PDB file of C-alpha atoms and ligand atoms in Angstrom:
ATOM      1  CA  MET A  85       0.000   0.000   0.000  1.00 56.00           C
ATOM      2  CA  ALA A  86       1.286   3.522  -0.807  1.00 65.00           C
ATOM      3  CA  LYS A  87       2.664   5.434   2.172  1.00 84.00           C
ATOM      4  CA  GLU A  88       0.481   8.110   3.723  1.00 90.00           C
ATOM      5  CA  SER A  89       3.306  10.091   5.322  1.00 91.00           C
ATOM      6  CA  ARG A  90       7.057  10.558   5.252  1.00 93.00           C
ATOM      7  CA  VAL A  91       9.708  12.088   7.470  1.00 95.00           C
ATOM      8  CA  ALA A  92      12.199  14.563   6.022  1.00 95.00           C
ATOM      9  CA  TYR A  93      14.608  16.830   7.942  1.00 96.00           C
ATOM     10  CA  GLY A  94      13.021  15.446  11.107  1.00 96.00           C
ATOM     11  CA  VAL A  95       9.552  16.655  10.149  1.00 97.00           C
ATOM     12  CA  LYS A  96       6.586  14.369   9.550  1.00 96.00           C
ATOM     13  CA  ILE A  97       4.734  15.288   6.359  1.00 96.00           C
ATOM     14  CA  LEU A  98       1.344  13.810   5.507  1.00 95.00           C
ATOM     15  CA  ASN A  99       0.461  12.894   1.923  1.00 91.00           C
ATOM     16  CA  SER A 100      -2.786  14.041   0.384  1.00 88.00           C
ATOM     17  CA  ARG A 101      -4.257  10.536   0.742  1.00 90.00           C
ATOM     18  CA  HIS A 102      -3.747  10.532   4.545  1.00 93.00           C
ATOM     19  CA  LYS A 103      -7.085  10.241   6.354  1.00 93.00           C
ATOM     20  CA  ASP A 104      -6.597  13.480   8.346  1.00 94.00           C
ATOM     21  CA  ILE A 105      -5.841  15.420   5.155  1.00 94.00           C
ATOM     22  CA  GLN A 106      -8.860  13.841   3.508  1.00 92.00           C
ATOM     23  CA  SER A 107     -11.112  14.843   6.397  1.00 93.00           C
ATOM     24  CA  LEU A 108      -9.879  18.457   6.299  1.00 94.00           C
ATOM     25  CA  LYS A 109     -10.739  18.493   2.599  1.00 91.00           C
ATOM     26  CA  ARG A 110     -14.162  17.011   3.259  1.00 90.00           C
ATOM     27  CA  ALA A 111     -14.724  19.707   5.915  1.00 89.00           C
ATOM     28  CA  GLY A 112     -14.306  22.339   3.174  1.00 88.00           C
ATOM     29  CA  ASN A 113     -10.660  23.366   3.565  1.00 86.00           C
ATOM     30  CA  ILE A 114      -9.963  23.579  -0.167  1.00 86.00           C
ATOM     31  CA  ALA A 115      -6.900  25.667  -1.039  1.00 80.00           C
ATOM     32  CA  GLU A 116      -7.539  28.486  -3.472  1.00 80.00           C
ATOM     33  CA  MET A 117      -4.042  29.675  -4.438  1.00 77.00           C
ATOM     34  CA  HIS A 118      -1.748  26.633  -4.793  1.00 72.00           C
ATOM     35  CA  GLY A 119      -1.540  25.884  -1.059  1.00 61.00           C
ATOM     36  CA  ASN A 120      -3.078  22.463  -1.733  1.00 75.00           C
ATOM     37  CA  LYS A 121       0.102  20.508  -0.901  1.00 71.00           C
ATOM     38  CA  PHE A 122       3.583  20.830   0.495  1.00 85.00           C
ATOM     39  CA  TRP A 123       5.983  22.421  -2.044  1.00 89.00           C
ATOM     40  CA  ASN A 124       9.600  21.367  -2.447  1.00 93.00           C
ATOM     41  CA  SER A 125      11.381  24.734  -2.118  1.00 96.00           C
ATOM     42  CA  SER A 126      10.853  24.444   1.642  1.00 97.00           C
ATOM     43  CA  PHE A 127      13.384  21.599   1.510  1.00 97.00           C
ATOM     44  CA  LEU A 128      15.953  23.989  -0.007  1.00 98.00           C
ATOM     45  CA  ILE A 129      15.635  26.276   3.022  1.00 98.00           C
ATOM     46  CA  MET A 130      15.594  23.373   5.494  1.00 97.00           C
ATOM     47  CA  ASP A 131      18.846  22.146   3.948  1.00 97.00           C
ATOM     48  CA  TYR A 132      20.324  25.658   4.165  1.00 97.00           C
ATOM     49  CA  LEU A 133      19.274  26.025   7.817  1.00 98.00           C
ATOM     50  CA  LYS A 134      20.720  22.615   8.666  1.00 96.00           C
ATOM     51  CA  LYS A 135      24.082  24.048   7.619  1.00 95.00           C
ATOM     52  CA  HIS A 136      23.403  27.529   9.055  1.00 96.00           C
ATOM     53  CA  PRO A 137      21.469  26.797  12.269  1.00 96.00           C
ATOM     54  CA  LEU A 138      19.356  29.501  13.864  1.00 97.00           C
ATOM     55  CA  LYS A 139      19.619  30.731  17.434  1.00 96.00           C
ATOM     56  CA  LYS A 140      17.242  28.998  19.823  1.00 96.00           C
ATOM     57  CA  LYS A 141      13.813  30.549  20.354  1.00 96.00           C
ATOM     58  CA  VAL A 142      14.151  32.940  17.435  1.00 98.00           C
ATOM     59  CA  ARG A 143      10.850  34.552  16.329  1.00 98.00           C
ATOM     60  CA  ILE A 144       9.949  33.425  12.840  1.00 98.00           C
ATOM     61  CA  LEU A 145       7.243  34.507  10.433  1.00 98.00           C
ATOM     62  CA  GLU A 146       6.522  32.104   7.579  1.00 98.00           C
ATOM     63  CA  ILE A 147       4.773  34.016   4.799  1.00 98.00           C
ATOM     64  CA  GLY A 148       2.585  32.192   2.266  1.00 97.00           C
ATOM     65  CA  CYS A 149       2.905  29.285   4.662  1.00 97.00           C
ATOM     66  CA  GLY A 150       0.510  26.835   3.004  1.00 96.00           C
ATOM     67  CA  TRP A 151       0.928  23.631   5.020  1.00 96.00           C
ATOM     68  CA  GLY A 152       3.651  25.415   7.020  1.00 97.00           C
ATOM     69  CA  LEU A 153       6.234  22.630   7.135  1.00 97.00           C
ATOM     70  CA  LEU A 154       9.125  25.091   6.891  1.00 98.00           C
ATOM     71  CA  GLY A 155       7.984  26.959   9.988  1.00 98.00           C
ATOM     72  CA  ILE A 156       7.324  23.663  11.739  1.00 98.00           C
ATOM     73  CA  TYR A 157      10.876  22.540  10.895  1.00 98.00           C
ATOM     74  CA  CYS A 158      12.179  25.744  12.571  1.00 98.00           C
ATOM     75  CA  ALA A 159       9.992  25.122  15.637  1.00 98.00           C
ATOM     76  CA  LYS A 160      11.221  21.527  15.915  1.00 97.00           C
ATOM     77  CA  GLN A 161      14.909  22.041  15.222  1.00 97.00           C
ATOM     78  CA  PHE A 162      15.517  25.437  16.827  1.00 97.00           C
ATOM     79  CA  ASP A 163      12.646  25.734  19.299  1.00 97.00           C
ATOM     80  CA  ALA A 164      11.652  28.771  17.229  1.00 98.00           C
ATOM     81  CA  ARG A 165       8.528  30.799  18.021  1.00 98.00           C
ATOM     82  CA  VAL A 166       6.683  30.418  14.740  1.00 98.00           C
ATOM     83  CA  THR A 167       3.794  32.246  13.135  1.00 98.00           C
ATOM     84  CA  GLY A 168       2.470  31.127   9.752  1.00 98.00           C
ATOM     85  CA  VAL A 169       0.436  33.504   7.617  1.00 98.00           C
ATOM     86  CA  ASP A 170      -1.312  32.947   4.318  1.00 97.00           C
ATOM     87  CA  ILE A 171      -3.811  34.893   2.254  1.00 96.00           C
ATOM     88  CA  ASP A 172      -5.870  31.704   1.967  1.00 95.00           C
ATOM     89  CA  LYS A 173      -7.579  30.836   5.249  1.00 94.00           C
ATOM     90  CA  ASN A 174      -8.292  27.314   3.961  1.00 94.00           C
ATOM     91  CA  VAL A 175      -4.639  26.243   4.189  1.00 96.00           C
ATOM     92  CA  LEU A 176      -4.163  27.148   7.842  1.00 96.00           C
ATOM     93  CA  ALA A 177      -5.868  23.994   9.157  1.00 96.00           C
ATOM     94  CA  TYR A 178      -3.171  21.959   7.364  1.00 97.00           C
ATOM     95  CA  MET A 179      -0.414  23.851   9.184  1.00 97.00           C
ATOM     96  CA  ASP A 180      -2.244  23.384  12.493  1.00 97.00           C
ATOM     97  CA  LEU A 181      -2.598  19.646  11.782  1.00 97.00           C
ATOM     98  CA  HIS A 182       1.107  19.265  10.917  1.00 98.00           C
ATOM     99  CA  ALA A 183       2.098  21.239  14.021  1.00 98.00           C
ATOM    100  CA  LYS A 184       0.014  18.840  16.101  1.00 97.00           C
ATOM    101  CA  ILE A 185       1.468  15.668  14.606  1.00 97.00           C
ATOM    102  CA  ASN A 186       4.972  17.128  14.948  1.00 98.00           C
ATOM    103  CA  LYS A 187       4.258  18.103  18.560  1.00 97.00           C
ATOM    104  CA  VAL A 188       5.080  21.798  18.244  1.00 98.00           C
ATOM    105  CA  ASP A 189       3.060  24.941  18.895  1.00 97.00           C
ATOM    106  CA  VAL A 190       2.639  27.483  16.131  1.00 98.00           C
ATOM    107  CA  VAL A 191       0.341  30.431  15.549  1.00 98.00           C
ATOM    108  CA  THR A 192      -1.560  30.620  12.260  1.00 98.00           C
ATOM    109  CA  SER A 193      -3.325  33.612  10.828  1.00 97.00           C
ATOM    110  CA  GLN A 194      -4.970  34.648   7.589  1.00 97.00           C
ATOM    111  CA  CYS A 195      -2.965  37.582   6.295  1.00 97.00           C
ATOM    112  CA  SER A 196      -1.661  38.612   2.886  1.00 98.00           C
ATOM    113  CA  PHE A 197       1.820  39.947   2.109  1.00 98.00           C
ATOM    114  CA  GLU A 198       0.326  43.382   1.574  1.00 98.00           C
ATOM    115  CA  GLN A 199      -1.538  43.369   4.917  1.00 98.00           C
ATOM    116  CA  LEU A 200       1.629  42.824   6.984  1.00 98.00           C
ATOM    117  CA  THR A 201       2.454  46.282   8.305  1.00 98.00           C
ATOM    118  CA  THR A 202       5.780  47.507   9.668  1.00 98.00           C
ATOM    119  CA  LYS A 203       4.209  47.345  13.129  1.00 97.00           C
ATOM    120  CA  ASN A 204       3.129  43.701  12.619  1.00 96.00           C
ATOM    121  CA  LEU A 205       6.637  42.811  11.470  1.00 98.00           C
ATOM    122  CA  GLN A 206       8.426  44.386  14.444  1.00 98.00           C
ATOM    123  CA  VAL A 207       7.871  41.287  16.572  1.00 98.00           C
ATOM    124  CA  PHE A 208       9.800  38.940  14.245  1.00 98.00           C
ATOM    125  CA  ASP A 209      13.526  38.238  13.921  1.00 98.00           C
ATOM    126  CA  ILE A 210      13.361  36.250  10.696  1.00 98.00           C
ATOM    127  CA  ILE A 211      10.948  35.920   7.779  1.00 98.00           C
ATOM    128  CA  VAL A 212      10.954  32.762   5.678  1.00 98.00           C
ATOM    129  CA  GLY A 213       8.966  31.846   2.590  1.00 98.00           C
ATOM    130  CA  ALA A 214       9.097  29.061   0.017  1.00 98.00           C
ATOM    131  CA  ASP A 215       7.471  28.980  -3.410  1.00 97.00           C
ATOM    132  CA  ILE A 216       5.741  32.303  -2.853  1.00 97.00           C
ATOM    133  CA  CYS A 217       6.912  34.363  -5.851  1.00 97.00           C
ATOM    134  CA  TYR A 218       5.320  32.741  -8.907  1.00 96.00           C
ATOM    135  CA  TRP A 219       3.076  35.425 -10.404  1.00 96.00           C
ATOM    136  CA  ASP A 220       4.436  38.702 -11.838  1.00 97.00           C
ATOM    137  CA  GLU A 221       2.563  40.871  -9.330  1.00 97.00           C
ATOM    138  CA  MET A 222       4.173  38.992  -6.411  1.00 98.00           C
ATOM    139  CA  THR A 223       7.586  40.551  -7.160  1.00 98.00           C
ATOM    140  CA  LYS A 224       6.394  44.021  -6.179  1.00 98.00           C
ATOM    141  CA  LEU A 225       4.302  42.789  -3.253  1.00 98.00           C
ATOM    142  CA  LEU A 226       7.327  40.984  -1.810  1.00 98.00           C
ATOM    143  CA  LEU A 227       9.752  43.820  -2.572  1.00 98.00           C
ATOM    144  CA  ASN A 228       7.464  46.174  -0.626  1.00 98.00           C
ATOM    145  CA  LEU A 229       7.102  43.643   2.189  1.00 98.00           C
ATOM    146  CA  ILE A 230      10.896  43.324   2.406  1.00 98.00           C
ATOM    147  CA  ALA A 231      11.188  47.124   2.666  1.00 98.00           C
ATOM    148  CA  ARG A 232       8.686  47.154   5.549  1.00 98.00           C
ATOM    149  CA  ALA A 233      10.471  44.237   7.219  1.00 98.00           C
ATOM    150  CA  LYS A 234      13.806  46.051   7.007  1.00 98.00           C
ATOM    151  CA  LYS A 235      12.196  49.158   8.505  1.00 98.00           C
ATOM    152  CA  ALA A 236      10.707  47.003  11.259  1.00 98.00           C
ATOM    153  CA  GLY A 237      14.137  45.642  12.192  1.00 98.00           C
ATOM    154  CA  VAL A 238      13.678  42.074  10.926  1.00 98.00           C
ATOM    155  CA  LYS A 239      17.207  40.668  10.881  1.00 98.00           C
ATOM    156  CA  GLN A 240      16.996  38.105   8.116  1.00 98.00           C
ATOM    157  CA  ILE A 241      14.679  37.302   5.218  1.00 98.00           C
ATOM    158  CA  ILE A 242      15.012  33.957   3.444  1.00 98.00           C
ATOM    159  CA  ILE A 243      12.955  33.138   0.346  1.00 98.00           C
ATOM    160  CA  ALA A 244      13.394  30.093  -1.898  1.00 98.00           C
ATOM    161  CA  ASP A 245      12.050  29.270  -5.328  1.00 98.00           C
ATOM    162  CA  PRO A 246      12.747  26.949  -8.254  1.00 97.00           C
ATOM    163  CA  CYS A 247      13.783  30.136 -10.109  1.00 95.00           C
ATOM    164  CA  ARG A 248      10.609  31.284 -11.767  1.00 96.00           C
ATOM    165  CA  GLN A 249      11.012  34.689 -13.441  1.00 98.00           C
ATOM    166  CA  PRO A 250       9.132  36.738 -10.767  1.00 98.00           C
ATOM    167  CA  PHE A 251      11.517  35.349  -8.133  1.00 98.00           C
ATOM    168  CA  THR A 252      14.607  36.042 -10.272  1.00 98.00           C
ATOM    169  CA  ASP A 253      13.330  39.606 -10.760  1.00 98.00           C
ATOM    170  CA  LEU A 254      12.836  39.948  -6.990  1.00 98.00           C
ATOM    171  CA  ALA A 255      16.384  38.736  -6.320  1.00 98.00           C
ATOM    172  CA  GLU A 256      17.839  41.188  -8.866  1.00 98.00           C
ATOM    173  CA  LEU A 257      15.879  44.106  -7.416  1.00 98.00           C
ATOM    174  CA  CYS A 258      17.006  43.207  -3.874  1.00 98.00           C
ATOM    175  CA  LYS A 259      20.645  43.027  -4.997  1.00 97.00           C
ATOM    176  CA  LYS A 260      20.340  46.541  -6.440  1.00 97.00           C
ATOM    177  CA  LYS A 261      18.532  47.974  -3.417  1.00 97.00           C
ATOM    178  CA  TYR A 262      20.234  46.364  -0.394  1.00 97.00           C
ATOM    179  CA  LYS A 263      23.806  45.648   0.732  1.00 94.00           C
ATOM    180  CA  ASN A 264      23.761  42.274   2.449  1.00 96.00           C
ATOM    181  CA  VAL A 265      22.052  40.151  -0.162  1.00 98.00           C
ATOM    182  CA  SER A 266      23.112  36.725  -1.339  1.00 97.00           C
ATOM    183  CA  VAL A 267      21.575  34.213  -3.677  1.00 97.00           C
ATOM    184  CA  GLU A 268      22.499  30.604  -3.078  1.00 96.00           C
ATOM    185  CA  GLU A 269      21.943  27.853  -5.640  1.00 96.00           C
ATOM    186  CA  LYS A 270      20.751  24.516  -4.288  1.00 93.00           C
ATOM    187  CA  PHE A 271      20.451  21.073  -5.807  1.00 94.00           C
ATOM    188  CA  LEU A 272      19.013  18.297  -3.687  1.00 94.00           C
ATOM    189  CA  LYS A 273      18.888  14.626  -4.552  1.00 91.00           C
ATOM    190  CA  ARG A 274      17.127  13.690  -1.347  1.00 90.00           C
ATOM    191  CA  PRO A 275      14.491  13.570   0.122  1.00 89.00           C
ATOM    192  CA  VAL A 276      13.276  14.446  -3.399  1.00 89.00           C
ATOM    193  CA  PRO A 277      15.145  15.832  -6.383  1.00 92.00           C
ATOM    194  CA  ALA A 278      14.744  19.596  -6.034  1.00 93.00           C
ATOM    195  CA  SER A 279      16.639  22.615  -7.252  1.00 93.00           C
ATOM    196  CA  GLY A 280      16.370  26.361  -7.081  1.00 97.00           C
ATOM    197  CA  GLU A 281      17.768  29.435  -5.418  1.00 97.00           C
ATOM    198  CA  ILE A 282      17.579  30.904  -1.951  1.00 98.00           C
ATOM    199  CA  LEU A 283      17.469  34.679  -1.614  1.00 98.00           C
ATOM    200  CA  ILE A 284      18.960  35.751   1.721  1.00 98.00           C
ATOM    201  CA  LEU A 285      18.835  39.319   3.008  1.00 98.00           C
ATOM    202  CA  SER A 286      20.536  40.136   6.271  1.00 95.00           C
TER     203      SER A 286
HETATM  204  C1  SAM B 637       2.916  27.411  -3.930  1.00 78.63           C
HETATM  205  S1  SAM B 637       2.157  27.618  -2.377  1.00 78.63           S
HETATM  206  C2  SAM B 637       3.530  27.327  -1.255  1.00 78.63           C
HETATM  207  C3  SAM B 637       3.065  26.997   0.120  1.00 78.63           C
HETATM  208  C4  SAM B 637       4.190  26.718   1.137  1.00 78.63           C
HETATM  209  N1  SAM B 637       5.045  27.872   1.300  1.00 78.63           N
HETATM  210  C5  SAM B 637       5.015  25.506   0.756  1.00 78.63           C
HETATM  211  O1  SAM B 637       6.190  25.686   0.401  1.00 78.63           O
HETATM  212  O2  SAM B 637       4.500  24.393   0.804  1.00 78.63           O
HETATM  213  C6  SAM B 637       1.986  29.402  -2.277  1.00 78.63           C
HETATM  214  C7  SAM B 637       1.256  29.895  -1.046  1.00 78.63           C
HETATM  215  O3  SAM B 637       1.312  31.329  -1.009  1.00 78.63           O
HETATM  216  C8  SAM B 637       0.030  31.820  -0.651  1.00 78.63           C
HETATM  217  N2  SAM B 637      -0.105  33.197  -1.178  1.00 78.63           N
HETATM  218  C9  SAM B 637      -0.268  33.571  -2.458  1.00 78.63           C
HETATM  219  N3  SAM B 637      -0.365  34.919  -2.552  1.00 78.63           N
HETATM  220  C10 SAM B 637      -0.247  35.395  -1.283  1.00 78.63           C
HETATM  221  C11 SAM B 637      -0.282  36.706  -0.716  1.00 78.63           C
HETATM  222  N4  SAM B 637      -0.443  37.809  -1.468  1.00 78.63           N
HETATM  223  N5  SAM B 637      -0.142  36.826   0.622  1.00 78.63           N
HETATM  224  C12 SAM B 637       0.022  35.720   1.407  1.00 78.63           C
HETATM  225  N6  SAM B 637       0.040  34.454   0.919  1.00 78.63           N
HETATM  226  C13 SAM B 637      -0.086  34.297  -0.404  1.00 78.63           C
HETATM  227  C14 SAM B 637      -0.933  30.829  -1.270  1.00 78.63           C
HETATM  228  O4  SAM B 637      -2.212  30.867  -0.679  1.00 78.63           O
HETATM  229  C15 SAM B 637      -0.210  29.501  -1.044  1.00 78.63           C
HETATM  230  O5  SAM B 637      -0.550  28.891   0.181  1.00 78.63           O
END
């Protein structure tokens, strides 16, 4: 029988055929903007953070969290205080479910990139996001969010993508606008073949 879950980077991830995922779907939690599954760019950041561990109890905001496995990884590995936000309220139950099965506490909230104000962002040390820059209009939304985060004193922003054009544009604009910007290429063979780039602003 096909497996209903897997463990990667110490995090348990349910497949869409798992009974708890199925019951969330039946209860009406149908993702509206691609947050219908766990996306692989989160693995790129998990791999990066494995090699560049975070301080314990750091305050993390995962934007466009979807199922929120990246934030949950940070909560598990670094005892991070994690908040996951997404424009789509229907995905938040999947992050809550994964937090529960991974035995960590996280906060979830429906909030778009554009709704996150400088004041909201002041309470976070790090912002992470994976597979969140795939439509042209997202470049500007994220560039503006990064500006507010910088103003708010957020120390690090880490965004990964399989290099779709809106993400590449975002990385180029950040390199022009800010000093401490790096873009790291990543190729993973395991747990799944995945490749892309990680934009890191610090
Ligand atoms: C491709 S999914 C990636 C989900 C998750 N980060 C992952 O790696 O599994 C993109 C997510 O971004 C969310 N999203 C799209 N536009 C957004 C916006 N303007 N503000 C906040 N979230 C947004 C979607 O609802 C979706 O959950």
